[in-house]
Amino acid sequence: MNISRNDNRTYRALTLDNGLKVLLVQDKDSTKAAASMAVNAGHFDDPLDRQGLAHFLEHMLFLGTDQFPESGGFGNFVSQAGGNTNAWTGTEHSCYFFDINNQEFKQALKQFSRFFIAPLLSPAETEKERNAIDAEFKLKIKDDGRRIYQAHKETVNPAHPFAKFSVGNQQTLADRDGCVSKELRRFFDEHYQAQWMSLVICSDAAIDTMAQWVYTLFSDIKGQPQAKPVIAASLYRSQDLCKVLHIEPHKHMQKLIVSFAMPNIDEFYRHKTVSFIAHLLGYEGQGSLYSILKAQGWINALSAGGGINGSNFKDFNISMALTDEGIEYYEDIVEMVFEYICLINQNIDKLPRLYQDKKNLLQIAFDNQEKARLIDWVSNLSINMQHYDEANYVQGDYLMDGFNQTAHQTAMQWLTPHNMRLVLIHPDVEPEHTTQWYHTPYRIESISSCWLEALCEINTPLPEMLLPTANPYLSKEVSLYDVEQPQSQPRLLVKEPGFDFWFKQDNTFRVAKGHFYLAMDSDFAVKDIKHMALTRLFADLFMDSVAEQFYPAELAGLSYHLTSHQGGLTLHTAGLSSSQLELVNELLEALFNVDICAKRFAEYKKQLVRHWRNSNQNKPVGELFSVLGAKIMPWNPEPEQLAVALKDTSFHQFNCFRREFFNALHVESFLHGNWRESDAIEFQKKVAHHLAKSATIEDLTRPLFEIDQITRSQLSLNCNDYAMVIYYQAQTDDVIEKVKMMALNHLINQDYFNELRTKQQLGYLVGAGYAPFNTRAGIAFYVQSPNYSATALLERHNAFIEHYLGSLQQLDEDQWQQQKHGLITHIAEKDKNLRLRSQRLWLAIGNQDHHFHMQQKLLAALEDLSLEQIISYIRQTFSEERPRYELTSEPKTTKSKKTMLSSQSL
């Protein structure tokens, strides 16, 4: 099996007698174990009269099995042992996965295996879970992704399974001639067969031990030697092509998608033929399609290669975010797409060198691959096993065997006008149809034969169009430096007034990568809400202004982001260490000097105001959290406040702000990765040179509003759902109270979910979570419901809390120690990769934890936390007089604005 040179795990692939494909992975360094089962069954397999059944079954598998009949018992077990579990249903696959501490893995695997052998599919549970499916459907009814997807479904070949409704609701899943559980059982028996499944398990146990577990636990999955039936119908008939699909979005959006129909492209994965074509069309450097269209003022963003794909189809999409002017010129944009396709077709002799660049980058990325979050990694791997041969389970996504000219020319023949569909998403559609499930207004029309003929005649690229050139960021050899002196934590290399520079050479992960952070605080970033809005606008405009210049850096495995934080701006770069410091030097030069034109200022100001105003159409729970965050963190205003403040800002005011922002700064920086101390010292001098003209200020302390009374607020929102958020803030910054809040959340969150979501079926979005604001700990409870009023949600929440307080006396010492062990696993989890280590250390620097020992302090405080202390803390937190926020929302019936927060001491 092909694995990265940086991968120290042990692998073994095997196939059970029933046909189940298994990949066993031993990771001796991991404190957690994980498993994932992918099933080659999804909503394409739904019976025509039972659309959403595959999704329904996915939910039902968590609600009890023959040996473990408790509904939600598996989720409880995993959560208490410091883990997580989830699942998803796609078009042709479903995937189930969990992680947990190593000690409990075998027991969790035993419970997990029964999902696929003997689920109860209890009639008593189907009614409640059908409500959950319906709530999930209603939750997304105004989600533009779902609404656009549904319009796509209704304009393809109706005989293709893509046309089916995937989610399901009360209507499609209703009981008919008896309980729907019988049909769930029939679907399970037919589609959940071992030969169509792939299992990945990863733990610190020996490979032979895990093999024995798998043979014992998973051999009873039913299987028979048969292939998955092929999909006979094509996604598009001839009458479905050469169309323009106009879709009206719910939120303001302007987008053009040029879509080409392809067959299944799995055979191309070794050469990445289609991915390489996407790389050429999505290029953003000088002379690129993106660069030319952006210079015209027609687009703000471009991506290539996305789109739906499956066992007998692939949509190859070129997607563009349009400006207001771009909407008017969409035909011209399409013509330019075909002119760039001409450029590619006329320069086939230049493509092998460009391909080799891309291949080298993928090989470097694979060799310097970092460990991802274990639960994500195993779930991705189990899906890879459905598509790649055994040798490439791990490397398949990175494999580029060589430029295959025949395959390239075959794929390019699909990028023709007669094989095209256009999707135009904009607010000014004159609709002729409305989709069945999501009520999306749309219109579909044929592309005129005259225009198609004109497009077919395009045979010359524009003179200014260019293919990618040799990448300057690949000129340096990628090498891994020896560790000079192993450091356990960063060192403050330079401390000057207004400027701290921290450095740590990585001595753990040993990859040729690194991270650099530079945080700039300025009084002008927080002078008022307008300045807070301008800080965010500057970050967006800077990224827009340097996109073309630094696109080669992105292709070379480097990333860069300028983002706003409370008090200023943060520059973060990441990726290969060989050329990263040169990139930072050039970025800092641009930060102070890059030209930002009035036209782009006007465009981005308009887009940002629209984005903030669109936020009031977010999910009600999200809106309530936005209000909560703004109240607790004064430097984090609500989106509507930012929109109002920015709307009337002039370009002159923006330029004044830009100068004032950089006049006086407090700067904190951190370099971490594959560099030597001499590199860091030399680099620090360059950074200091760029900052030399700025005066210095003291570090800005982010303000925090302390909740000192019960504060209630009700909002009227443009949504059919009701919502509730209740927030308890820690009363101190003490580590001991942080741990108590974490323990409270660990003890209550699964019970809260099981009671209010699984049993009472209040809605799809239900939960409790540890929610710190500006380092102050807190816990939030939230519910969003299509069926219960805000008053009813509060009543159900309060009843749960009252019952929970009454049940605390049943919590004994053994249970507490078990729960504590699960939380210890969560807190003590090691950094999986350099990125997570860098994030943690940078966060510590920002929080003034210059000893970098918060994790140890939390673990020590948790170790000392007794059962009596946590019970006492929970009772204090949930006392009726405890200061808290109670935020609720109801559907808007009039044009009344949000009500003001009212404080009551009860």
Short mmCIF file of C-alpha atoms in Angstrom, two decimals, residues 48-477:
data_model
loop_
_atom_site.label_atom_id
_atom_site.label_comp_id
_atom_site.label_asym_id
_atom_site.label_seq_id
_atom_site.Cartn_x
_atom_site.Cartn_y
_atom_site.Cartn_z
CA LEU A 48 -39.76 6.07 -6.25
CA ASP A 49 -42.70 6.18 -3.85
CA ARG A 50 -40.46 6.38 -0.75
CA GLN A 51 -38.04 9.20 -1.43
CA GLY A 52 -35.83 9.94 1.60
CA LEU A 53 -35.90 6.31 2.83
CA ALA A 54 -32.09 5.87 2.77
CA HIS A 55 -31.71 9.04 4.86
CA PHE A 56 -34.43 7.83 7.25
CA LEU A 57 -32.63 4.50 7.67
CA GLU A 58 -29.38 6.31 8.52
CA HIS A 59 -31.16 8.02 11.43
CA MET A 60 -32.84 4.81 12.58
CA LEU A 61 -29.62 2.79 12.91
CA PHE A 62 -28.66 4.92 15.93
CA LEU A 63 -31.90 4.06 17.76
CA GLY A 64 -31.18 0.61 19.08
CA THR A 65 -29.99 -2.83 17.97
CA ASP A 66 -30.73 -6.39 19.10
CA GLN A 67 -27.94 -6.49 21.71
CA PHE A 68 -28.04 -2.78 22.59
CA PRO A 69 -31.72 -1.78 22.43
CA GLU A 70 -31.51 1.61 24.18
CA SER A 71 -32.43 4.41 21.80
CA GLY A 72 -29.43 6.72 21.48
CA GLY A 73 -27.39 4.45 23.72
CA PHE A 74 -24.42 4.32 21.36
CA GLY A 75 -24.20 8.12 21.22
CA ASN A 76 -24.32 8.30 25.02
CA PHE A 77 -21.60 5.68 25.42
CA VAL A 78 -19.28 7.37 22.93
CA SER A 79 -19.86 10.87 24.35
CA GLN A 80 -19.16 9.78 27.93
CA ALA A 81 -15.91 8.19 26.76
CA GLY A 82 -14.69 11.46 25.25
CA GLY A 83 -15.76 10.77 21.68
CA ASN A 84 -18.11 11.81 18.90
CA THR A 85 -20.30 9.99 16.41
CA ASN A 86 -22.16 11.01 13.27
CA ALA A 87 -23.31 9.85 9.85
CA TRP A 88 -24.39 11.15 6.45
CA THR A 89 -26.37 9.94 3.46
CA GLY A 90 -25.26 10.92 -0.04
CA THR A 91 -26.38 10.04 -3.55
CA GLU A 92 -24.84 6.57 -3.77
CA HIS A 93 -23.11 6.16 -0.41
CA SER A 94 -23.87 6.46 3.28
CA CYS A 95 -21.18 6.74 5.93
CA TYR A 96 -21.19 6.09 9.70
CA PHE A 97 -18.24 7.01 11.93
CA PHE A 98 -17.12 7.61 15.52
CA ASP A 99 -14.05 8.24 17.65
CA ILE A 100 -13.50 7.35 21.31
CA ASN A 101 -10.71 6.79 23.81
CA ASN A 102 -8.63 3.70 23.11
CA GLN A 103 -9.71 1.89 26.26
CA GLU A 104 -13.39 1.84 25.28
CA PHE A 105 -12.85 1.19 21.57
CA LYS A 106 -13.52 -2.54 21.54
CA GLN A 107 -16.81 -2.11 23.40
CA ALA A 108 -17.84 0.74 21.10
CA LEU A 109 -16.94 -1.38 18.05
CA LYS A 110 -19.14 -4.16 19.39
CA GLN A 111 -22.11 -1.78 19.60
CA PHE A 112 -21.28 -0.21 16.22
CA SER A 113 -21.14 -3.57 14.42
CA ARG A 114 -24.74 -4.37 15.37
CA PHE A 115 -25.92 -1.33 13.35
CA PHE A 116 -25.15 -3.36 10.23
CA ILE A 117 -26.30 -6.77 11.49
CA ALA A 118 -29.48 -6.37 13.54
CA PRO A 119 -30.87 -2.82 13.94
CA LEU A 120 -34.22 -2.77 15.76
CA LEU A 121 -35.91 -0.34 13.34
CA SER A 122 -38.59 -0.16 16.00
CA PRO A 123 -42.07 1.02 14.93
CA ALA A 124 -42.22 3.02 18.18
CA GLU A 125 -39.12 5.01 17.15
CA THR A 126 -40.13 5.63 13.53
CA GLU A 127 -42.79 8.21 14.42
CA LYS A 128 -40.39 10.32 16.46
CA GLU A 129 -37.51 10.05 13.99
CA ARG A 130 -39.79 10.88 11.08
CA ASN A 131 -40.50 14.13 12.93
CA ALA A 132 -36.73 14.70 13.12
CA ILE A 133 -36.37 14.12 9.36
CA ASP A 134 -39.24 16.53 8.73
CA ALA A 135 -37.66 19.14 11.03
CA GLU A 136 -34.34 18.73 9.18
CA PHE A 137 -36.17 19.26 5.88
CA LYS A 138 -37.98 22.37 7.16
CA LEU A 139 -34.76 23.73 8.68
CA LYS A 140 -33.18 23.90 5.21
CA ILE A 141 -36.27 24.98 3.27
CA LYS A 142 -34.77 28.45 2.67
CA ASP A 143 -31.21 27.20 2.29
CA ASP A 144 -30.02 28.35 -1.13
CA GLY A 145 -27.81 25.31 -1.59
CA ARG A 146 -30.82 23.01 -1.23
CA ARG A 147 -33.10 25.27 -3.28
CA ILE A 148 -30.66 25.49 -6.21
CA TYR A 149 -29.97 21.74 -6.00
CA GLN A 150 -33.71 21.03 -6.27
CA ALA A 151 -34.05 23.19 -9.40
CA HIS A 152 -31.16 21.20 -10.88
CA LYS A 153 -32.94 17.93 -10.02
CA GLU A 154 -36.15 18.99 -11.72
CA THR A 155 -34.39 19.89 -14.99
CA VAL A 156 -32.47 16.64 -15.65
CA ASN A 157 -33.66 13.32 -17.05
CA PRO A 158 -36.54 12.36 -14.71
CA ALA A 159 -35.64 8.68 -15.17
CA HIS A 160 -32.22 9.25 -13.55
CA PRO A 161 -32.12 8.71 -9.76
CA PHE A 162 -30.53 12.14 -9.28
CA ALA A 163 -34.02 13.55 -9.89
CA LYS A 164 -35.27 12.02 -6.62
CA PHE A 165 -35.93 14.07 -3.46
CA SER A 166 -33.13 13.04 -1.12
CA VAL A 167 -34.05 14.27 2.35
CA GLY A 168 -37.59 13.00 2.85
CA ASN A 169 -40.32 14.50 5.04
CA GLN A 170 -43.62 13.65 6.72
CA GLN A 171 -45.29 13.31 3.35
CA THR A 172 -42.87 10.95 1.59
CA LEU A 173 -42.21 8.82 4.68
CA ALA A 174 -45.76 8.59 6.06
CA ASP A 175 -47.22 5.28 7.26
CA ARG A 176 -49.41 3.77 4.57
CA ASP A 177 -50.43 0.12 4.58
CA GLY A 178 -48.95 -0.39 8.00
CA CYS A 179 -45.85 1.11 9.64
CA VAL A 180 -43.01 2.39 7.46
CA SER A 181 -40.61 0.33 9.61
CA LYS A 182 -41.36 -2.70 7.40
CA GLU A 183 -40.12 -0.80 4.35
CA LEU A 184 -37.04 0.33 6.27
CA ARG A 185 -36.31 -3.32 7.08
CA ARG A 186 -36.77 -4.29 3.43
CA PHE A 187 -34.41 -1.48 2.30
CA PHE A 188 -31.83 -2.51 4.90
CA ASP A 189 -31.94 -6.18 3.89
CA GLU A 190 -31.60 -5.34 0.22
CA HIS A 191 -28.91 -2.67 0.31
CA TYR A 192 -26.86 -3.07 3.51
CA GLN A 193 -24.87 -6.05 2.33
CA ALA A 194 -21.26 -6.73 3.20
CA GLN A 195 -19.93 -6.79 -0.37
CA TRP A 196 -21.03 -3.16 -0.76
CA MET A 197 -19.41 -1.99 2.50
CA SER A 198 -15.93 -0.80 3.46
CA LEU A 199 -14.73 -0.55 7.05
CA VAL A 200 -11.74 1.36 8.46
CA ILE A 201 -10.66 0.96 12.06
CA CYS A 202 -7.71 2.74 13.65
CA SER A 203 -6.42 2.43 17.22
CA ASP A 204 -3.24 1.85 19.22
CA ALA A 205 -4.00 -1.90 19.43
CA ALA A 206 -1.91 -4.44 17.52
CA ILE A 207 -3.02 -5.19 13.96
CA ASP A 208 -3.59 -8.87 14.80
CA THR A 209 -5.79 -7.89 17.75
CA MET A 210 -7.90 -5.57 15.60
CA ALA A 211 -8.16 -8.27 12.92
CA GLN A 212 -9.59 -10.64 15.50
CA TRP A 213 -12.12 -8.01 16.63
CA VAL A 214 -13.26 -7.49 13.05
CA TYR A 215 -13.65 -11.21 12.29
CA THR A 216 -15.60 -11.70 15.52
CA LEU A 217 -17.82 -8.63 15.29
CA PHE A 218 -18.46 -8.04 11.58
CA SER A 219 -18.57 -11.50 9.99
CA ASP A 220 -22.31 -11.77 10.65
CA ILE A 221 -23.14 -8.93 8.25
CA LYS A 222 -25.14 -10.53 5.45
CA GLY A 223 -23.41 -10.67 2.10
CA GLN A 224 -23.51 -12.38 -1.25
CA PRO A 225 -21.20 -12.22 -4.27
CA GLN A 226 -23.03 -9.78 -6.51
CA ALA A 227 -22.21 -6.43 -8.09
CA LYS A 228 -24.15 -3.23 -7.53
CA PRO A 229 -26.71 -2.77 -10.33
CA VAL A 230 -25.59 -0.11 -12.80
CA ILE A 231 -27.63 3.04 -13.46
CA ALA A 232 -28.98 2.66 -17.00
CA ALA A 233 -30.47 6.12 -17.55
CA SER A 234 -28.20 9.02 -18.51
CA LEU A 235 -28.30 12.17 -16.37
CA TYR A 236 -29.04 14.38 -19.36
CA ARG A 237 -31.00 13.61 -22.48
CA SER A 238 -30.28 15.67 -25.60
CA GLN A 239 -33.26 17.90 -24.74
CA ASP A 240 -31.75 18.64 -21.29
CA LEU A 241 -28.57 20.16 -22.76
CA CYS A 242 -28.06 23.56 -24.43
CA LYS A 243 -30.27 25.17 -21.79
CA VAL A 244 -30.07 28.25 -19.57
CA LEU A 245 -31.49 27.62 -16.11
CA HIS A 246 -32.39 30.90 -14.33
CA ILE A 247 -32.77 30.40 -10.55
CA GLU A 248 -33.96 33.02 -8.06
CA PRO A 249 -32.03 32.73 -4.75
CA HIS A 250 -33.47 33.38 -1.29
CA LYS A 251 -30.47 35.49 -0.23
CA HIS A 252 -28.92 37.95 -2.67
CA MET A 253 -26.60 36.02 -4.96
CA GLN A 254 -25.28 36.50 -8.51
CA LYS A 255 -23.60 33.48 -9.99
CA LEU A 256 -22.94 31.95 -13.41
CA ILE A 257 -22.18 28.24 -13.75
CA VAL A 258 -20.97 26.97 -17.11
CA SER A 259 -21.59 23.23 -16.83
CA PHE A 260 -20.40 20.45 -19.15
CA ALA A 261 -21.84 16.93 -19.02
CA MET A 262 -19.33 14.10 -18.63
CA PRO A 263 -19.71 10.35 -18.04
CA ASN A 264 -18.17 8.65 -15.02
CA ILE A 265 -14.55 9.79 -14.65
CA ASP A 266 -13.24 7.24 -12.11
CA GLU A 267 -10.92 5.74 -14.75
CA PHE A 268 -9.06 9.07 -14.89
CA TYR A 269 -8.09 9.11 -11.22
CA ARG A 270 -4.55 7.77 -11.76
CA HIS A 271 -3.75 10.62 -14.15
CA LYS A 272 -6.05 13.26 -12.61
CA THR A 273 -6.92 14.28 -16.18
CA VAL A 274 -10.09 16.18 -15.31
CA SER A 275 -8.48 17.74 -12.23
CA PHE A 276 -5.59 18.99 -14.37
CA ILE A 277 -8.01 20.63 -16.84
CA ALA A 278 -9.78 22.25 -13.86
CA HIS A 279 -6.37 23.50 -12.69
CA LEU A 280 -5.79 25.20 -16.06
CA LEU A 281 -9.25 26.79 -16.27
CA GLY A 282 -9.21 27.84 -12.59
CA TYR A 283 -5.77 29.45 -12.80
CA GLU A 284 -5.75 32.99 -11.37
CA GLY A 285 -2.38 34.37 -12.46
CA GLN A 286 -1.58 36.87 -15.20
CA GLY A 287 -3.46 36.22 -18.45
CA SER A 288 -5.84 33.75 -16.83
CA LEU A 289 -9.57 33.61 -17.48
CA TYR A 290 -10.10 34.84 -13.89
CA SER A 291 -7.68 37.75 -14.29
CA ILE A 292 -9.21 38.97 -17.57
CA LEU A 293 -12.83 38.74 -16.38
CA LYS A 294 -11.98 40.43 -13.09
CA ALA A 295 -10.21 43.27 -14.93
CA GLN A 296 -13.39 43.74 -16.96
CA GLY A 297 -15.26 44.23 -13.67
CA TRP A 298 -17.52 41.24 -14.39
CA ILE A 299 -16.55 38.68 -11.71
CA ASN A 300 -15.34 38.57 -8.14
CA ALA A 301 -14.38 34.88 -7.98
CA LEU A 302 -13.92 31.86 -10.24
CA SER A 303 -13.50 28.15 -9.59
CA ALA A 304 -13.34 25.18 -11.98
CA GLY A 305 -13.92 21.45 -11.73
CA GLY A 306 -16.70 21.28 -9.14
CA GLY A 307 -20.15 19.83 -9.73
CA ILE A 308 -22.10 16.70 -8.95
CA ASN A 309 -20.63 13.32 -9.86
CA GLY A 310 -21.56 9.68 -9.57
CA SER A 311 -21.23 6.21 -11.03
CA ASN A 312 -22.40 7.24 -14.52
CA PHE A 313 -22.11 11.04 -14.62
CA LYS A 314 -20.01 14.09 -13.81
CA ASP A 315 -20.88 17.78 -14.12
CA PHE A 316 -17.74 19.77 -14.88
CA ASN A 317 -18.54 23.25 -13.63
CA ILE A 318 -16.84 26.59 -14.12
CA SER A 319 -18.46 28.76 -11.45
CA MET A 320 -18.19 32.54 -11.26
CA ALA A 321 -19.44 35.04 -8.70
CA LEU A 322 -20.76 37.90 -10.84
CA THR A 323 -20.79 41.61 -10.23
CA ASP A 324 -23.93 43.62 -11.07
CA GLU A 325 -22.30 44.47 -14.39
CA GLY A 326 -21.30 40.87 -14.99
CA ILE A 327 -24.93 39.76 -14.95
CA GLU A 328 -25.51 41.97 -17.99
CA TYR A 329 -22.57 40.44 -19.86
CA TYR A 330 -22.95 36.76 -19.03
CA GLU A 331 -23.00 35.77 -22.75
CA ASP A 332 -19.66 37.55 -23.25
CA ILE A 333 -18.27 35.68 -20.24
CA VAL A 334 -19.33 32.34 -21.75
CA GLU A 335 -17.62 33.29 -25.02
CA MET A 336 -14.41 34.05 -23.10
CA VAL A 337 -14.61 30.62 -21.46
CA PHE A 338 -14.55 29.00 -24.92
CA GLU A 339 -11.72 31.29 -26.00
CA TYR A 340 -9.66 30.05 -23.05
CA ILE A 341 -10.57 26.45 -23.90
CA CYS A 342 -9.13 27.22 -27.37
CA LEU A 343 -5.90 28.35 -25.72
CA ILE A 344 -5.60 24.98 -23.96
CA ASN A 345 -6.41 23.01 -27.13
CA GLN A 346 -3.83 24.92 -29.18
CA ASN A 347 -1.01 24.44 -26.66
CA ILE A 348 -1.05 20.71 -25.94
CA ASP A 349 2.73 20.62 -26.38
CA LYS A 350 3.14 22.89 -23.33
CA LEU A 351 0.88 20.85 -21.06
CA PRO A 352 3.27 18.01 -20.01
CA ARG A 353 5.57 20.55 -18.29
CA LEU A 354 2.63 22.18 -16.49
CA TYR A 355 1.36 18.73 -15.55
CA GLN A 356 4.77 17.84 -14.11
CA ASP A 357 4.65 20.96 -11.90
CA LYS A 358 1.28 19.88 -10.55
CA LYS A 359 2.47 16.29 -10.09
CA ASN A 360 5.56 17.44 -8.17
CA LEU A 361 3.40 19.58 -5.89
CA LEU A 362 1.04 16.70 -5.14
CA GLN A 363 3.98 14.41 -4.39
CA ILE A 364 5.50 17.01 -2.05
CA ALA A 365 2.10 17.46 -0.38
CA PHE A 366 1.75 13.68 0.03
CA ASP A 367 5.27 13.23 1.41
CA ASN A 368 4.69 16.09 3.87
CA GLN A 369 1.17 15.00 4.70
CA GLU A 370 0.04 15.78 8.23
CA LYS A 371 -2.32 13.74 10.32
CA ALA A 372 -5.90 14.98 10.15
CA ARG A 373 -8.51 14.69 12.87
CA LEU A 374 -8.84 10.92 13.25
CA ILE A 375 -12.62 10.75 12.85
CA ASP A 376 -12.43 12.76 9.59
CA TRP A 377 -9.50 10.74 8.28
CA VAL A 378 -11.11 7.31 8.75
CA SER A 379 -14.41 8.45 7.22
CA ASN A 380 -12.62 9.80 4.13
CA LEU A 381 -10.57 6.62 3.88
CA SER A 382 -13.65 4.37 4.04
CA ILE A 383 -15.10 6.30 1.05
CA ASN A 384 -11.76 6.06 -0.81
CA MET A 385 -12.02 2.28 -0.48
CA GLN A 386 -15.25 2.45 -2.52
CA HIS A 387 -13.40 4.10 -5.45
CA TYR A 388 -9.69 3.16 -5.44
CA ASP A 389 -7.80 -0.11 -5.67
CA GLU A 390 -6.14 -1.41 -2.51
CA ALA A 391 -2.65 -0.08 -3.27
CA ASN A 392 -4.05 3.46 -3.52
CA TYR A 393 -6.55 3.59 -0.64
CA VAL A 394 -4.33 6.21 1.01
CA GLN A 395 -2.59 7.83 -1.98
CA GLY A 396 -5.46 7.86 -4.47
CA ASP A 397 -6.28 11.56 -4.04
CA TYR A 398 -2.62 12.51 -4.61
CA LEU A 399 -1.78 10.17 -7.49
CA MET A 400 -0.70 11.65 -10.87
CA ASP A 401 0.84 8.89 -12.98
CA GLY A 402 1.78 11.13 -15.91
CA PHE A 403 0.26 13.29 -18.61
CA ASN A 404 -1.99 11.09 -20.75
CA GLN A 405 -2.61 12.96 -24.00
CA THR A 406 -5.32 10.57 -25.20
CA ALA A 407 -7.28 10.92 -21.96
CA HIS A 408 -6.77 14.69 -22.03
CA GLN A 409 -8.13 15.03 -25.55
CA THR A 410 -11.07 12.78 -24.71
CA ALA A 411 -11.98 14.98 -21.74
CA MET A 412 -11.54 18.21 -23.71
CA GLN A 413 -14.02 16.92 -26.31
CA TRP A 414 -16.72 17.17 -23.62
CA LEU A 415 -16.09 20.93 -23.20
CA THR A 416 -18.18 21.95 -26.21
CA PRO A 417 -21.17 24.28 -26.64
CA HIS A 418 -23.59 21.46 -27.55
CA ASN A 419 -22.64 19.58 -24.38
CA MET A 420 -23.23 22.60 -22.12
CA ARG A 421 -25.82 23.87 -19.67
CA LEU A 422 -25.76 27.35 -18.16
CA VAL A 423 -27.05 28.10 -14.66
CA LEU A 424 -27.65 31.77 -13.91
CA ILE A 425 -28.52 32.52 -10.29
CA HIS A 426 -29.74 36.08 -9.73
CA PRO A 427 -32.55 38.00 -7.98
CA ASP A 428 -34.28 39.30 -11.12
CA VAL A 429 -35.54 36.02 -12.53
CA GLU A 430 -38.95 36.10 -14.19
CA PRO A 431 -39.97 32.63 -13.01
CA GLU A 432 -42.15 30.21 -14.93
CA HIS A 433 -41.86 27.29 -12.50
CA THR A 434 -41.49 26.61 -8.76
CA THR A 435 -39.72 23.50 -7.47
CA GLN A 436 -41.85 20.95 -5.65
CA TRP A 437 -40.13 20.72 -2.29
CA TYR A 438 -38.21 23.96 -1.74
CA HIS A 439 -40.46 26.33 -3.71
CA THR A 440 -37.55 27.71 -5.73
CA PRO A 441 -38.66 30.07 -8.52
CA TYR A 442 -36.92 29.26 -11.80
CA ARG A 443 -37.13 29.49 -15.55
CA ILE A 444 -35.51 27.24 -18.14
CA GLU A 445 -34.98 28.24 -21.73
CA SER A 446 -33.13 26.87 -24.73
CA ILE A 447 -29.91 28.48 -25.91
CA SER A 448 -30.53 29.93 -29.35
CA SER A 449 -29.15 27.94 -32.26
CA CYS A 450 -27.51 31.10 -33.59
CA TRP A 451 -25.52 31.63 -30.40
CA LEU A 452 -24.59 27.94 -30.21
CA GLU A 453 -23.29 28.18 -33.77
CA ALA A 454 -21.32 31.31 -32.90
CA LEU A 455 -19.79 29.56 -29.87
CA CYS A 456 -18.82 26.57 -32.00
CA GLU A 457 -16.97 28.87 -34.41
CA ILE A 458 -14.68 30.29 -31.71
CA ASN A 459 -11.22 29.08 -32.68
CA THR A 460 -8.84 31.77 -31.43
CA PRO A 461 -8.01 32.78 -27.85
CA LEU A 462 -7.82 36.43 -26.91
CA PRO A 463 -4.27 37.82 -27.35
CA GLU A 464 -3.94 38.55 -23.63
CA MET A 465 -4.81 35.00 -22.58
CA LEU A 466 -1.89 33.01 -21.12
CA LEU A 467 -1.36 29.54 -19.68
CA PRO A 468 0.37 29.22 -16.30
CA THR A 469 4.12 29.85 -16.33
CA ALA A 470 7.01 28.32 -14.39
CA ASN A 471 6.31 28.72 -10.72
CA PRO A 472 8.89 30.91 -8.91
CA TYR A 473 7.97 29.41 -5.55
CA LEU A 474 9.13 25.96 -6.70
CA SER A 475 12.67 27.09 -7.44
CA LYS A 476 13.93 26.25 -3.97
CA GLU A 477 14.58 22.67 -2.94
#
